[in-house]
Structure formats: structure tokens, C-alpha cells
Amino acid sequence: MEADIIKRDLIIVGAGPAGLTAGLYVARAKLDVLLLEKLAPGGQVLLTDMVENYPGFPEGISGFELIDRIKQQAEKFGLEILANEVTSLSLSPEKKLVTTSNRQYMAKAIILACGAFARKLGIEGEELLTGKGVSYCATCDGPFYRNLDVAVIGGGDTAVQEAIFLAKFANRVYLIHRRDKLRATKILQDRAMAEKKIEFIWDTVPVRIIGEESVEAVELRNVRTDNLFQLPVQGVFVFIGYTPNSNIVKNILCLDKNGFIETDNDMQTSEPGVFAAGDIRSKLLRQISTAVGEGATAAFAAERYLDSL
Ligand code: NAP
């Protein structure tokens, strides 16, 4: 029923750095805005132990504290944040309907900042042993592996950074990468190479995670020789990139081949009045600093769009 629909000029979906920054800007500009987040604010940043490349924090800052500060700042300007998962969207230039598990909202403009989630390997044993040795978050689970052996899968910034973090606790960290060169930035590579507890296993992919009650080993395949071998470990940490949370707009907005939302430089998507910011966007660099900049741009563009109506 139309009367039950909650109306706002702008709805932001997602409370990571992009969504919260957009919220901070529009709330400060006194727009009629609501931010919807399915869980608690934070997003991927909460999985990061220490953020050391976000400007303004020369000593580094924990992901949790950074998000908490951004949230406090946004709420100081009156941003309303509701825990409510968006299940579908219906978008037209005249009317944008946001449906959650228990409500409907209507907005004139929308900013999508729903981020991305950790990609799975899709191999035998992965699902069965998730939470029993298979993990996608070193910050959450790393301390459980004190003096144990763990495998880290991936060769990007996340895998290398998290391998360095895990080396604080584990007896040995095997970094397993499908090529013979890391994708991670040089500074992280150098640090990982200097860490004695980290051992690199190159040109290798996992094919099966072994264990009944918990992880006992990972079966690996050398991609050059096809040689199969088992590596005894008690933990397998998977960091092979992210999949965007773009399912709700799959058949509505233009997405790139990996499912990330295409926008122009002003964060405008293929649908007028719908903007996207942060990790859900198709772009070169996924960082907190880029998410924050995009959140601010999306907020400004949304404000301009609302003025034009
Ligand atoms: P990523 O850069 O996409 O790297 C994914 C890694 O996983 C790559 O090394 C890739 O191998 C490997 N991989 C992908 N699919 C695989 C599969 N099925 N089996 C085995 N290996 C697989 O992802 P990310 O490291 O999570 O980083 C995501 C974004 O966040 C990046 O933009 C990154 O710069 C940023 N980030 C930055 C920091 C920082 O600045 N400190 C920290 C974390 C993340 P190939 O290399 O062969 O493709």
C-alpha cells in the first residue's frame, strides 16, 4: 500500500566507507536521506586489522576504529542508519522503489554502496570446512592459529597483507599462488619476503581441502607439472578477490563482465538518479580512500540530480 511506503528524497544502500561518506555529505547538506545496511556498519574494512594507507593516520588505524569514527561523524550531522536488508529494487526515472525484508521505501534518488564479498575457491571441502579451518578473515580467525601451520591462497594485496598478519600467530604460513609473480604491491611483497615464517609455493592451486571435523591438509596441484601433493595445515585462508553485491541490480543496471556496476565520472549509473560508489563500482583501484572519494562525489551528484527535478 502506497500509504505504508516510507518516502525519502535519497536512499543510500550500504554502510561501508563509501555509503557512510555519501551519508555524511548529504546529511550535512540537510537532505532528506536514509541509509539502509543489512548488518552493522563497516563492510570489508571491519575485516582489516590495521589500515596503514588511509591518509591522516601515520601510525595506522584499525578498520573497526576508522569505521566507527566515520559513522560517528555522519551521525553527528543527523544521518539516519537503519538495519534492514534490501532484497529488490524497482527503478524508473519517476519512481524508485526499495524493498527490504519487511518494508518498502520510495526515493527520488539512490546511491548503491553495497560493496563486495570474498570470492570462494569452489573446491571440494571448502564449504564443509568453512568455520572449521577454512576462513576468509585473518583478523577474525588468525589468533586461533597460534603455533599452527596455515595456508593462504592468493597473490594480491589482501593475500600478502593477511599472510604477514597471520605470521604473528602461526608457526608457518604457506602462501600459495597460481603464478610465479605476486600481484600485490612491492612494499607488501618486500615485507612478506622478509618474513621468515612465510614460505611461498608458486605456480600452484588448491584442488581439495581435506579434513573431517576440521582442516587437516590441503591438496595442491602444480600448474606447470600437474603434480598433485598434500600439504598438512590446520587452517586455509582464502583471499582470491571479491564478488560485487550487485545481484539486486543484475538485470536493471549496466554491469561489467565481473558484475561490478558501470558508472560515469560522476558515479551516475545507467539509470538516471541512481549512483554507485565504492567496491561495487567497476574501477581500477579498490581502496578505502577511493571509496570515500566516490561516496562524496555520488552525494554531490545526487544532490544536483535532486535539485534538477
Ligand atoms: P585481487 O587483487 O583481485 O587479487 C586476487 C588474487 O587471487 C590474485 O593474485 C589472483 O591471481 C588470485 N586468484 C584469483 N582467483 C583465483 C583462483 N580461483 N585460484 C587461485 N588464485 C586465484 O584481490 P585482493 O588482493 O583481494 O585485492 C582487491 C582490491 O583491494 C585490490 O584493488 C587491492 O589493491 C585492494 N587492497 C589493497 C590493500 C592495501 O592497499 N593494503 C589491501 C587489501 C586489498 P592472479 O594474480 O594470477 O590473477
Short mmCIF file of C-alpha atoms and ligand atoms in Angstrom, two decimals, residues 53 119 121 153-159 161 177-179 183 188 239-242 286-287, ligand 1:
data_model
loop_
_atom_site.label_atom_id
_atom_site.label_comp_id
_atom_site.label_asym_id
_atom_site.label_seq_id
_atom_site.Cartn_x
_atom_site.Cartn_y
_atom_site.Cartn_z
CA ASN A 53 47.48 3.69 3.74
CA ARG A 119 35.21 -14.93 -3.61
CA LEU A 121 37.50 -21.26 -4.42
CA ILE A 153 45.57 -18.78 -1.11
CA GLY A 154 46.04 -15.80 -3.48
CA GLY A 155 48.73 -13.40 -4.62
CA GLY A 156 47.05 -9.97 -4.38
CA ASP A 157 47.34 -7.24 -1.73
CA THR A 158 44.85 -8.96 0.55
CA ALA A 159 46.55 -12.37 0.50
CA GLN A 161 48.89 -8.44 3.79
CA HIS A 177 49.85 -18.56 -5.61
CA ARG A 178 48.81 -19.77 -9.05
CA ARG A 179 51.62 -17.86 -10.81
CA ARG A 183 50.04 -9.26 -7.92
CA LEU A 188 53.86 -5.70 0.73
CA PHE A 239 41.95 -14.30 -0.43
CA ILE A 240 41.30 -14.53 -4.16
CA GLY A 241 39.42 -11.31 -4.75
CA TYR A 242 35.87 -10.16 -4.35
CA ARG A 286 39.56 -0.67 -4.60
CA GLN A 287 40.76 1.21 -1.52
P1 NAP B 1 42.93 -9.19 -6.29
O1 NAP B 1 43.82 -8.02 -6.40
O2 NAP B 1 41.85 -9.41 -7.30
O3 NAP B 1 43.86 -10.49 -6.20
C1 NAP B 1 43.30 -11.77 -6.19
C2 NAP B 1 44.44 -12.78 -6.17
O4 NAP B 1 43.88 -14.08 -6.11
C3 NAP B 1 45.30 -12.71 -7.42
O5 NAP B 1 46.65 -12.89 -7.06
C4 NAP B 1 44.77 -13.86 -8.27
O6 NAP B 1 45.78 -14.45 -9.08
C5 NAP B 1 44.34 -14.86 -7.22
N1 NAP B 1 43.21 -15.67 -7.67
C6 NAP B 1 42.04 -15.26 -8.22
N2 NAP B 1 41.22 -16.30 -8.45
C7 NAP B 1 41.89 -17.41 -8.04
C8 NAP B 1 41.58 -18.80 -8.01
N3 NAP B 1 40.39 -19.25 -8.43
N4 NAP B 1 42.50 -19.64 -7.52
C9 NAP B 1 43.69 -19.20 -7.06
N5 NAP B 1 44.05 -17.89 -7.05
C10 NAP B 1 43.15 -17.01 -7.54
O7 NAP B 1 42.15 -9.22 -4.87
P2 NAP B 1 42.61 -8.64 -3.46
O8 NAP B 1 44.01 -8.99 -3.15
O9 NAP B 1 41.56 -9.06 -2.51
O10 NAP B 1 42.51 -7.08 -3.63
C11 NAP B 1 41.27 -6.47 -4.01
C12 NAP B 1 41.48 -4.95 -4.10
O11 NAP B 1 41.69 -4.41 -2.79
C13 NAP B 1 42.70 -4.56 -4.93
O12 NAP B 1 42.40 -3.40 -5.64
C14 NAP B 1 43.76 -4.31 -3.89
O13 NAP B 1 44.76 -3.41 -4.32
C15 NAP B 1 42.93 -3.72 -2.75
N6 NAP B 1 43.59 -3.95 -1.44
C16 NAP B 1 44.54 -3.06 -1.04
C17 NAP B 1 45.20 -3.26 0.16
C18 NAP B 1 46.24 -2.28 0.61
O14 NAP B 1 46.44 -1.28 -0.05
N7 NAP B 1 46.95 -2.51 1.69
C19 NAP B 1 44.91 -4.37 0.95
C20 NAP B 1 43.96 -5.26 0.52
C21 NAP B 1 43.32 -5.06 -0.70
P3 NAP B 1 46.43 -13.65 -10.33
O15 NAP B 1 47.37 -12.67 -9.72
O16 NAP B 1 47.08 -14.72 -11.10
O17 NAP B 1 45.27 -13.03 -11.04
#
